[in-house]
Amino acid sequence: MEPVLGQVEQLPALLAVSRSALVRDWDSLTLDRALEWARYFQHLYDRFRARPQLREALGRRLRRSQPCPLLGFPALGCCPQLLGLALLENRALPPAACRRLLRSLLQPPCAGPGSDPRGLELLARRKAAARLLALPHHDPGPEPQLQAEARLLLSRLRQEGQEAGEAAGQLRWLCGALEPLPQPRAFGVVAAALALLKQGAEGDECTAGLLLSWLLGNQERFSAFCLCIPCSHLAFLAGHYSQLRRPYLDLLTGWGRHLHYDPLQGQWVKSCLDKAELSWEELRERFICLCQGSTPLKEQTQAALEFLRTQDGDFRVRGLSVWTDLLMEMGCSWRVEFQNL
Amino acid sequence: MDCGMAQDTTVPKLNFEYWLDKAIEWGQATTLESQKDVCLHLPQLQEFLHQLYETIKHLQGPTVAIQQFPLIGQLLGRLCWNPFVIGYDESQKTLMWCLCCLYSSEPQNAVELKANSWIRSLLCHLLSSSKWESNEAETSTFISALGYTSADYYCHLVKNMVISLVTELRENQCNGLNIQESISASRVNAISIFCVPLITLPDLTPLLETLLLYHGGSSKEILSSEFLEAVNEAFLKKKISLPESAVFNLWLRHLPSLEKATLHLLDQLFSIHLNSLEEVACVIKDSLLPQAASHPAIFRIVNEIFKNALMETDGTPEVMTIIRVFTQLFLQAYQNENKQYKFPLKAYFPYHHQPLVRSLVRRPFELPTTYWSQHVKHISDMLKAILEDTNISSLTDLFEIWFLVACFGEWLDIAAEQLLKAAVEPGPVLWLLAFYYCPKNENQQRTETMVEAQAVYNHLMTLFSHTDLSLKDLEAAVHRVTGVEHCCNQQLTTHLLTNFLLFSSGGHKIAQECIYNITEITDTRKEVYNLLIHTAYRFNHSGEENQRTVKLMNELLQKFTLKV
């Protein structure tokens, strides 16, 4: 077993090389060897897939061999495709090797057996399909691109959950995976993943817990997240994840405290213009969204506002406490809602 | 449309200008019309690309290919950017093969170097979610960091898009009355056009199904006809499988598709040699047409097409056989329908005498065998009364009634069988058979046929229990088959004679020889064969106690099959 484990350790290096400028020196023989390795790894995947202990051992060794452990046992299964596409995108690959790569990837007629003949055609077809079906988006939820990324993230998280075991390691892994993404994108993916977990059969407490830990583990990150995600979506998440409610309300409280009343304009204004905070209108919008959610969410939001109003002296006239004014606005919107029933 | 057609020369002329013009036109225009034009040309373009690949794969190196086809780069490049072309069937595969042929492993000049770099960027455009398209750069980094490839990503993406569109359409269908929320008909129409190249992509199936079941507010068809035709085509060629309800809806909303499906079934049945009715039944059932015919509108159209096919082929026994089996399978499906949703029989046969229809649709196995001859007599009496009615004057009316009886031909076979096997009053039964074989009675043809049949019948009955028969005993009957000019008499006599051979005490001994004689001299091979396979089919389904008859039947059929 030890030699196999030793070989598996080479996978991250192989993929790293395939993405680097080192392929400059590859000829068609080098390329063949690389592809053979990839097929061998796939073979290992097929062989050990159904044997949990060996599978775990291979996964552990694979993770140990990377500075930031992103590749797990499943990566072995799609190794030929991972490698092939990485090389295709690598402009440093010289022509002779590249021609060999194209031949082996595209499989012109009468190609040898043992390869997935529909792989790349299907990929090209699906990519075209994604362009054709990208009609103006109607669904109020996250866009399909984010959802697709979220699904990939979730399925990888589940596999990691099965293999990596302890939570701290998984959280490290998640940080590593989300780090390269620009923040708005990462937030979008996480929000979409949390929403997916609440739809249908995808429910999974562990995975949700992990995503929430990542989100709530860093105050600055959470604040940026809440500024980035549309308020209706945030309200949806707060409605489904009770863990999110308190921090979100606290955040809104903090933002509300920074507003002060300008008697000349007769409205609440930001105390500091360039700070990443909310305006009165935005704050109002967020509270309205929260109050349109589930009953517990609505009750908790209302209770929080009432508590804040009491703290501020329980005034019932406008312009003295932001909470009084918000409650009055909510009162209006509740009445409108009631009339519409 | 001068391309893609078969050419006389061995090297097909590749019309680059034509397709380049098209590609330019498609690339610039984004109107629905130009999208429809792309859809319309996709099969021909695929054929062209295939020919192109076959031509350039033998050329020595890209420079030769470019010299021979200077427009190749422009054309392939433009096509790679057209998602309709890339999404269609196998076009993307052939395109990539062509690109592969143009890639040089040892570029010799600037053109080849440039071509290499261009090919790689095109392939990346087709296959990866990478840096070549700036807006997707983040995606690419993220998915490769997770250890996935663009293949996994686009698989999920397309599934999500399909789910999202399906949800949108379904929700809209539910609150269809709410004008504000309803999707515009033009959006649904556009979705259907975008689906045309993708129909055979399995991920799309839920969307195809939802579209086929979707009806907008207006009575006008909102799906594009290109879409409906392409779905039907793919279904008939078995390139996709759809739930029955979706297929039925397609045929209900698009008449040309139903016609095509019916003609396709006929073609299919003509192209195979029918060894047994079980095979015929299998093919017919597989077409989903009998099941779809539970919708009266579908039944009536299919029945009409069959009727025309019968007239155009001068009533060949094969077509009649197909119609009979179809009718049986339709009845089966109809009887399996939930009572609640069942249409009344009148919806299927609106212009016919309803009591006659009700008698004909009774399946033999629903009645005790002892009641069969009575049922046959009942049908015969009713028919006679209808014909004597002065209203039935035109030939068309007469044909309609005849066609109805012919569709339920199982009762005619039972009539002929009962005549020999059971104690029946022969008159009405013989009349029913005479009507089937000779519906017109202008110059008393049917009356003559009746007299003739009566004589044959009397003669056969005297021989029925003889165990020791020779061919000579049947000479008179055989002569009536071989000697007469009227083909109706001939067919009726053949029918009686064949049954006699099968069921009489001594017929089995001379059956082979007798049938050989008849079919050699006359033109009744097809008739006898069809008679036998119908009887075999009935035996297989309702059982025949007489093992000798079953054995003889199989031997006779075997002889026929060997001869074909």
PDB file of C-alpha atoms in Angstrom, chain B residues 252-355:
ATOM      1  CA  LEU B 252     -52.711  17.343 -29.763  1.00  0.00           C
ATOM      2  CA  ARG B 253     -51.303  20.794 -30.313  1.00  0.00           C
ATOM      3  CA  HIS B 254     -49.389  20.176 -33.531  1.00  0.00           C
ATOM      4  CA  LEU B 255     -51.252  18.311 -36.257  1.00  0.00           C
ATOM      5  CA  PRO B 256     -48.288  17.962 -38.662  1.00  0.00           C
ATOM      6  CA  SER B 257     -46.411  16.088 -35.948  1.00  0.00           C
ATOM      7  CA  LEU B 258     -49.273  13.661 -35.460  1.00  0.00           C
ATOM      8  CA  GLU B 259     -49.463  13.047 -39.193  1.00  0.00           C
ATOM      9  CA  LYS B 260     -45.747  12.512 -39.348  1.00  0.00           C
ATOM     10  CA  ALA B 261     -45.848  10.083 -36.441  1.00  0.00           C
ATOM     11  CA  THR B 262     -48.626   8.066 -38.073  1.00  0.00           C
ATOM     12  CA  LEU B 263     -46.888   7.911 -41.440  1.00  0.00           C
ATOM     13  CA  HIS B 264     -43.642   7.055 -39.688  1.00  0.00           C
ATOM     14  CA  LEU B 265     -45.375   4.099 -38.041  1.00  0.00           C
ATOM     15  CA  LEU B 266     -46.737   2.895 -41.371  1.00  0.00           C
ATOM     16  CA  ASP B 267     -43.291   3.186 -42.971  1.00  0.00           C
ATOM     17  CA  GLN B 268     -41.762   1.316 -40.114  1.00  0.00           C
ATOM     18  CA  LEU B 269     -44.287  -1.514 -40.403  1.00  0.00           C
ATOM     19  CA  PHE B 270     -43.859  -1.762 -44.163  1.00  0.00           C
ATOM     20  CA  SER B 271     -40.108  -1.938 -43.905  1.00  0.00           C
ATOM     21  CA  ILE B 272     -40.047  -5.017 -41.688  1.00  0.00           C
ATOM     22  CA  HIS B 273     -41.336  -8.419 -42.590  1.00  0.00           C
ATOM     23  CA  LEU B 274     -44.140  -9.278 -40.241  1.00  0.00           C
ATOM     24  CA  ASN B 275     -43.619 -12.693 -38.770  1.00  0.00           C
ATOM     25  CA  SER B 276     -46.370 -12.424 -36.256  1.00  0.00           C
ATOM     26  CA  LEU B 277     -49.008 -10.025 -35.080  1.00  0.00           C
ATOM     27  CA  GLU B 278     -47.235  -9.901 -31.736  1.00  0.00           C
ATOM     28  CA  GLU B 279     -44.408  -8.125 -33.549  1.00  0.00           C
ATOM     29  CA  VAL B 280     -46.820  -5.765 -35.264  1.00  0.00           C
ATOM     30  CA  ALA B 281     -48.503  -5.058 -31.944  1.00  0.00           C
ATOM     31  CA  CYS B 282     -45.146  -4.403 -30.351  1.00  0.00           C
ATOM     32  CA  VAL B 283     -44.128  -1.845 -32.974  1.00  0.00           C
ATOM     33  CA  ILE B 284     -47.506  -0.139 -32.873  1.00  0.00           C
ATOM     34  CA  LYS B 285     -47.562   0.031 -29.086  1.00  0.00           C
ATOM     35  CA  ASP B 286     -44.027   1.374 -29.078  1.00  0.00           C
ATOM     36  CA  SER B 287     -45.166   4.286 -31.227  1.00  0.00           C
ATOM     37  CA  LEU B 288     -47.475   5.411 -28.371  1.00  0.00           C
ATOM     38  CA  LEU B 289     -50.162   6.111 -30.971  1.00  0.00           C
ATOM     39  CA  PRO B 290     -52.802   3.679 -29.619  1.00  0.00           C
ATOM     40  CA  GLN B 291     -52.343   5.148 -26.138  1.00  0.00           C
ATOM     41  CA  ALA B 292     -52.485   8.690 -27.522  1.00  0.00           C
ATOM     42  CA  ALA B 293     -55.651   7.789 -29.415  1.00  0.00           C
ATOM     43  CA  SER B 294     -57.527   7.807 -26.120  1.00  0.00           C
ATOM     44  CA  HIS B 295     -57.892  11.461 -27.025  1.00  0.00           C
ATOM     45  CA  PRO B 296     -60.755  11.333 -29.538  1.00  0.00           C
ATOM     46  CA  ALA B 297     -59.190  14.043 -31.690  1.00  0.00           C
ATOM     47  CA  ILE B 298     -56.033  11.971 -32.090  1.00  0.00           C
ATOM     48  CA  PHE B 299     -57.985   8.773 -32.710  1.00  0.00           C
ATOM     49  CA  ARG B 300     -60.027  10.314 -35.465  1.00  0.00           C
ATOM     50  CA  ILE B 301     -57.046  11.778 -37.272  1.00  0.00           C
ATOM     51  CA  VAL B 302     -54.990   8.598 -37.070  1.00  0.00           C
ATOM     52  CA  ASN B 303     -57.981   6.572 -38.197  1.00  0.00           C
ATOM     53  CA  GLU B 304     -58.479   8.926 -41.127  1.00  0.00           C
ATOM     54  CA  ILE B 305     -54.835   8.576 -42.174  1.00  0.00           C
ATOM     55  CA  PHE B 306     -55.124   4.797 -41.992  1.00  0.00           C
ATOM     56  CA  LYS B 307     -58.285   4.906 -44.073  1.00  0.00           C
ATOM     57  CA  ASN B 308     -56.486   6.910 -46.741  1.00  0.00           C
ATOM     58  CA  ALA B 309     -53.543   4.537 -46.676  1.00  0.00           C
ATOM     59  CA  LEU B 310     -55.948   1.648 -47.222  1.00  0.00           C
ATOM     60  CA  MET B 311     -57.568   3.356 -50.194  1.00  0.00           C
ATOM     61  CA  GLU B 312     -54.252   4.343 -51.711  1.00  0.00           C
ATOM     62  CA  THR B 313     -52.958   0.793 -51.487  1.00  0.00           C
ATOM     63  CA  ASP B 314     -56.192  -0.685 -52.863  1.00  0.00           C
ATOM     64  CA  GLY B 315     -56.887  -2.409 -49.607  1.00  0.00           C
ATOM     65  CA  THR B 316     -53.807  -4.559 -49.266  1.00  0.00           C
ATOM     66  CA  PRO B 317     -54.120  -7.123 -46.470  1.00  0.00           C
ATOM     67  CA  GLU B 318     -51.019  -5.702 -44.730  1.00  0.00           C
ATOM     68  CA  VAL B 319     -52.593  -2.313 -44.238  1.00  0.00           C
ATOM     69  CA  MET B 320     -55.815  -3.920 -43.082  1.00  0.00           C
ATOM     70  CA  THR B 321     -53.848  -5.979 -40.591  1.00  0.00           C
ATOM     71  CA  ILE B 322     -52.156  -2.878 -39.225  1.00  0.00           C
ATOM     72  CA  ILE B 323     -55.496  -1.118 -38.849  1.00  0.00           C
ATOM     73  CA  ARG B 324     -57.040  -4.086 -37.056  1.00  0.00           C
ATOM     74  CA  VAL B 325     -54.172  -4.414 -34.596  1.00  0.00           C
ATOM     75  CA  PHE B 326     -54.126  -0.685 -34.003  1.00  0.00           C
ATOM     76  CA  THR B 327     -57.845  -0.718 -33.249  1.00  0.00           C
ATOM     77  CA  GLN B 328     -57.413  -3.581 -30.793  1.00  0.00           C
ATOM     78  CA  LEU B 329     -54.580  -1.808 -29.011  1.00  0.00           C
ATOM     79  CA  PHE B 330     -56.540   1.406 -28.931  1.00  0.00           C
ATOM     80  CA  LEU B 331     -59.476  -0.437 -27.328  1.00  0.00           C
ATOM     81  CA  GLN B 332     -57.132  -1.925 -24.774  1.00  0.00           C
ATOM     82  CA  ALA B 333     -55.793   1.510 -23.864  1.00  0.00           C
ATOM     83  CA  TYR B 334     -59.283   2.963 -23.860  1.00  0.00           C
ATOM     84  CA  GLN B 335     -60.590   0.300 -21.519  1.00  0.00           C
ATOM     85  CA  ASN B 336     -57.647   0.823 -19.176  1.00  0.00           C
ATOM     86  CA  GLU B 337     -58.417   4.522 -18.929  1.00  0.00           C
ATOM     87  CA  ASN B 338     -59.727   5.743 -15.654  1.00  0.00           C
ATOM     88  CA  LYS B 339     -63.538   5.787 -15.867  1.00  0.00           C
ATOM     89  CA  GLN B 340     -63.629   9.366 -14.685  1.00  0.00           C
ATOM     90  CA  TYR B 341     -61.642  10.685 -17.626  1.00  0.00           C
ATOM     91  CA  LYS B 342     -63.127   8.408 -20.245  1.00  0.00           C
ATOM     92  CA  PHE B 343     -64.704   9.959 -23.267  1.00  0.00           C
ATOM     93  CA  PRO B 344     -67.915   8.360 -24.536  1.00  0.00           C
ATOM     94  CA  LEU B 345     -67.527   6.070 -27.547  1.00  0.00           C
ATOM     95  CA  LYS B 346     -69.491   8.541 -29.614  1.00  0.00           C
ATOM     96  CA  ALA B 347     -66.560  10.924 -29.393  1.00  0.00           C
ATOM     97  CA  TYR B 348     -64.458   8.437 -31.351  1.00  0.00           C
ATOM     98  CA  PHE B 349     -67.097   7.286 -33.831  1.00  0.00           C
ATOM     99  CA  PRO B 350     -69.406  10.295 -34.042  1.00  0.00           C
ATOM    100  CA  TYR B 351     -71.055   9.501 -37.386  1.00  0.00           C
ATOM    101  CA  HIS B 352     -71.834   5.873 -36.854  1.00  0.00           C
ATOM    102  CA  HIS B 353     -74.836   3.927 -35.638  1.00  0.00           C
ATOM    103  CA  GLN B 354     -74.015   3.786 -31.923  1.00  0.00           C
ATOM    104  CA  PRO B 355     -75.563   0.361 -31.121  1.00  0.00           C
TER     105      PRO B 355
END
